[in-house]
PDB file of C-alpha atoms in Angstrom:
ATOM      1  CA  UNK A   1       0.000   0.000   0.000  1.00  0.00           C
ATOM      2  CA  UNK A   2       2.878   2.386   0.598  1.00  0.00           C
ATOM      3  CA  UNK A   3       3.687   2.505  -3.132  1.00  0.00           C
ATOM      4  CA  UNK A   4       0.035   3.232  -3.856  1.00  0.00           C
ATOM      5  CA  UNK A   5      -0.096   6.049  -1.295  1.00  0.00           C
ATOM      6  CA  UNK A   6       3.207   7.488  -2.531  1.00  0.00           C
ATOM      7  CA  UNK A   7       1.829   7.495  -6.077  1.00  0.00           C
ATOM      8  CA  UNK A   8      -1.311   9.342  -4.943  1.00  0.00           C
ATOM      9  CA  UNK A   9       0.698  11.961  -3.052  1.00  0.00           C
ATOM     10  CA  UNK A  10       3.200  12.550  -5.894  1.00  0.00           C
ATOM     11  CA  UNK A  11       1.141  12.147  -9.083  1.00  0.00           C
ATOM     12  CA  UNK A  12      -2.477  12.782  -8.043  1.00  0.00           C
ATOM     13  CA  UNK A  13      -2.322  15.630  -5.561  1.00  0.00           C
ATOM     14  CA  UNK A  14      -5.971  16.555  -6.202  1.00  0.00           C
ATOM     15  CA  UNK A  15      -7.225  13.379  -4.456  1.00  0.00           C
ATOM     16  CA  UNK A  16      -8.510  14.142  -0.965  1.00  0.00           C
ATOM     17  CA  UNK A  17      -9.251  10.566   0.046  1.00  0.00           C
ATOM     18  CA  UNK A  18      -9.991   7.035  -1.032  1.00  0.00           C
ATOM     19  CA  UNK A  19     -12.350   4.539   0.576  1.00  0.00           C
ATOM     20  CA  UNK A  20     -12.723   0.994  -0.754  1.00  0.00           C
ATOM     21  CA  UNK A  21     -15.521  -1.358   0.292  1.00  0.00           C
ATOM     22  CA  UNK A  22     -15.737  -5.051  -0.485  1.00  0.00           C
ATOM     23  CA  UNK A  23     -18.561  -7.344   0.566  1.00  0.00           C
ATOM     24  CA  UNK A  24     -20.053  -4.489   2.590  1.00  0.00           C
ATOM     25  CA  UNK A  25     -16.853  -4.033   4.656  1.00  0.00           C
ATOM     26  CA  UNK A  26     -14.492  -1.090   4.552  1.00  0.00           C
ATOM     27  CA  UNK A  27     -11.144  -2.610   3.559  1.00  0.00           C
ATOM     28  CA  UNK A  28      -9.154   0.578   2.919  1.00  0.00           C
ATOM     29  CA  UNK A  29      -9.554   4.216   3.881  1.00  0.00           C
ATOM     30  CA  UNK A  30      -6.916   6.936   3.583  1.00  0.00           C
ATOM     31  CA  UNK A  31      -7.060  10.732   3.413  1.00  0.00           C
ATOM     32  CA  UNK A  32      -4.439  13.041   1.956  1.00  0.00           C
ATOM     33  CA  UNK A  33      -3.425  16.709   2.260  1.00  0.00           C
ATOM     34  CA  UNK A  34      -4.800  17.073   5.795  1.00  0.00           C
ATOM     35  CA  UNK A  35      -8.323  16.045   4.730  1.00  0.00           C
ATOM     36  CA  UNK A  36     -10.376  13.885   7.078  1.00  0.00           C
ATOM     37  CA  UNK A  37     -13.550  11.820   6.748  1.00  0.00           C
ATOM     38  CA  UNK A  38     -15.470  14.764   8.207  1.00  0.00           C
ATOM     39  CA  UNK A  39     -14.516  17.263   5.490  1.00  0.00           C
ATOM     40  CA  UNK A  40     -17.147  18.264   2.934  1.00  0.00           C
ATOM     41  CA  UNK A  41     -15.892  17.953  -0.632  1.00  0.00           C
ATOM     42  CA  UNK A  42     -17.122  19.201  -3.997  1.00  0.00           C
ATOM     43  CA  UNK A  43     -17.804  16.003  -5.961  1.00  0.00           C
ATOM     44  CA  UNK A  44     -19.479  17.193  -9.190  1.00  0.00           C
ATOM     45  CA  UNK A  45     -17.013  15.450 -11.489  1.00  0.00           C
ATOM     46  CA  UNK A  46     -17.282  12.200  -9.554  1.00  0.00           C
ATOM     47  CA  UNK A  47     -21.061  12.403  -9.735  1.00  0.00           C
ATOM     48  CA  UNK A  48     -20.964  12.729 -13.529  1.00  0.00           C
ATOM     49  CA  UNK A  49     -18.797   9.617 -13.799  1.00  0.00           C
ATOM     50  CA  UNK A  50     -21.065   7.558 -11.538  1.00  0.00           C
ATOM     51  CA  UNK A  51     -24.196   8.729 -13.389  1.00  0.00           C
ATOM     52  CA  UNK A  52     -22.652   7.752 -16.736  1.00  0.00           C
ATOM     53  CA  UNK A  53     -21.872   4.267 -15.386  1.00  0.00           C
ATOM     54  CA  UNK A  54     -25.431   3.884 -14.061  1.00  0.00           C
ATOM     55  CA  UNK A  55     -26.907   5.042 -17.382  1.00  0.00           C
ATOM     56  CA  UNK A  56     -24.797   2.475 -19.228  1.00  0.00           C
ATOM     57  CA  UNK A  57     -25.993  -0.252 -16.870  1.00  0.00           C
ATOM     58  CA  UNK A  58     -29.632   0.860 -17.263  1.00  0.00           C
ATOM     59  CA  UNK A  59     -29.336   0.711 -21.071  1.00  0.00           C
ATOM     60  CA  UNK A  60     -27.619  -2.676 -20.901  1.00  0.00           C
ATOM     61  CA  UNK A  61     -30.386  -4.098 -18.687  1.00  0.00           C
ATOM     62  CA  UNK A  62     -33.147  -2.577 -20.816  1.00  0.00           C
ATOM     63  CA  UNK A  63     -34.392  -0.019 -18.282  1.00  0.00           C
ATOM     64  CA  UNK A  64     -33.523   2.797 -20.702  1.00  0.00           C
ATOM     65  CA  UNK A  65     -33.827   2.818 -24.497  1.00  0.00           C
ATOM     66  CA  UNK A  66     -30.660   4.815 -25.215  1.00  0.00           C
ATOM     67  CA  UNK A  67     -28.775   7.943 -24.134  1.00  0.00           C
ATOM     68  CA  UNK A  68     -31.253  10.138 -25.999  1.00  0.00           C
ATOM     69  CA  UNK A  69     -34.163   9.089 -23.793  1.00  0.00           C
ATOM     70  CA  UNK A  70     -35.553  11.974 -21.741  1.00  0.00           C
ATOM     71  CA  UNK A  71     -34.985  11.794 -17.997  1.00  0.00           C
ATOM     72  CA  UNK A  72     -38.544  13.011 -17.517  1.00  0.00           C
ATOM     73  CA  UNK A  73     -39.816   9.767 -19.065  1.00  0.00           C
ATOM     74  CA  UNK A  74     -39.099   8.258 -15.656  1.00  0.00           C
ATOM     75  CA  UNK A  75     -41.039  10.962 -13.824  1.00  0.00           C
ATOM     76  CA  UNK A  76     -44.157  11.007 -15.990  1.00  0.00           C
ATOM     77  CA  UNK A  77     -46.384  12.281 -13.178  1.00  0.00           C
ATOM     78  CA  UNK A  78     -44.398  15.495 -12.955  1.00  0.00           C
ATOM     79  CA  UNK A  79     -45.193  16.971 -16.341  1.00  0.00           C
ATOM     80  CA  UNK A  80     -47.879  17.005 -18.965  1.00  0.00           C
ATOM     81  CA  UNK A  81     -47.682  15.700 -22.514  1.00  0.00           C
ATOM     82  CA  UNK A  82     -48.061  19.288 -23.762  1.00  0.00           C
ATOM     83  CA  UNK A  83     -44.970  20.418 -21.832  1.00  0.00           C
ATOM     84  CA  UNK A  84     -42.973  17.502 -23.224  1.00  0.00           C
ATOM     85  CA  UNK A  85     -43.945  18.245 -26.849  1.00  0.00           C
ATOM     86  CA  UNK A  86     -43.089  21.941 -26.546  1.00  0.00           C
ATOM     87  CA  UNK A  87     -39.703  21.706 -24.841  1.00  0.00           C
ATOM     88  CA  UNK A  88     -36.546  20.116 -26.190  1.00  0.00           C
ATOM     89  CA  UNK A  89     -33.610  18.851 -24.123  1.00  0.00           C
ATOM     90  CA  UNK A  90     -31.465  21.648 -25.571  1.00  0.00           C
ATOM     91  CA  UNK A  91     -33.932  24.398 -24.750  1.00  0.00           C
ATOM     92  CA  UNK A  92     -34.035  24.237 -20.937  1.00  0.00           C
ATOM     93  CA  UNK A  93     -31.389  23.322 -18.423  1.00  0.00           C
ATOM     94  CA  UNK A  94     -33.629  23.525 -15.369  1.00  0.00           C
ATOM     95  CA  UNK A  95     -36.869  21.812 -14.398  1.00  0.00           C
ATOM     96  CA  UNK A  96     -38.799  23.179 -11.438  1.00  0.00           C
ATOM     97  CA  UNK A  97     -41.581  21.197  -9.841  1.00  0.00           C
ATOM     98  CA  UNK A  98     -44.075  22.932  -7.567  1.00  0.00           C
ATOM     99  CA  UNK A  99     -46.441  21.081  -5.285  1.00  0.00           C
ATOM    100  CA  UNK A 100     -46.309  17.587  -6.743  1.00  0.00           C
ATOM    101  CA  UNK A 101     -46.700  14.128  -5.280  1.00  0.00           C
ATOM    102  CA  UNK A 102     -44.734  11.169  -6.570  1.00  0.00           C
TER     103      UNK A 102
END
């Protein structure tokens, strides 16, 4: 593990910490650059990677048709057919829901 930790500290200085779980047990946990498990981190880039993996799995298992499928297809109670026909995925970057029940 020392070689691994040395590599992280020398070549990947932007990594704050790594936690590895196997069979529901934490088998490795290490923080770098004075970070601790209690520090809040900005994880937007990590989130995008995880979402892309989950989308690939959903397509592979048949839960999604393809990457062009609208996210709102999975939340059909939240919007009307008229809204869907009149708005493209390139037209709006935000979807606000007021007073709805799932």
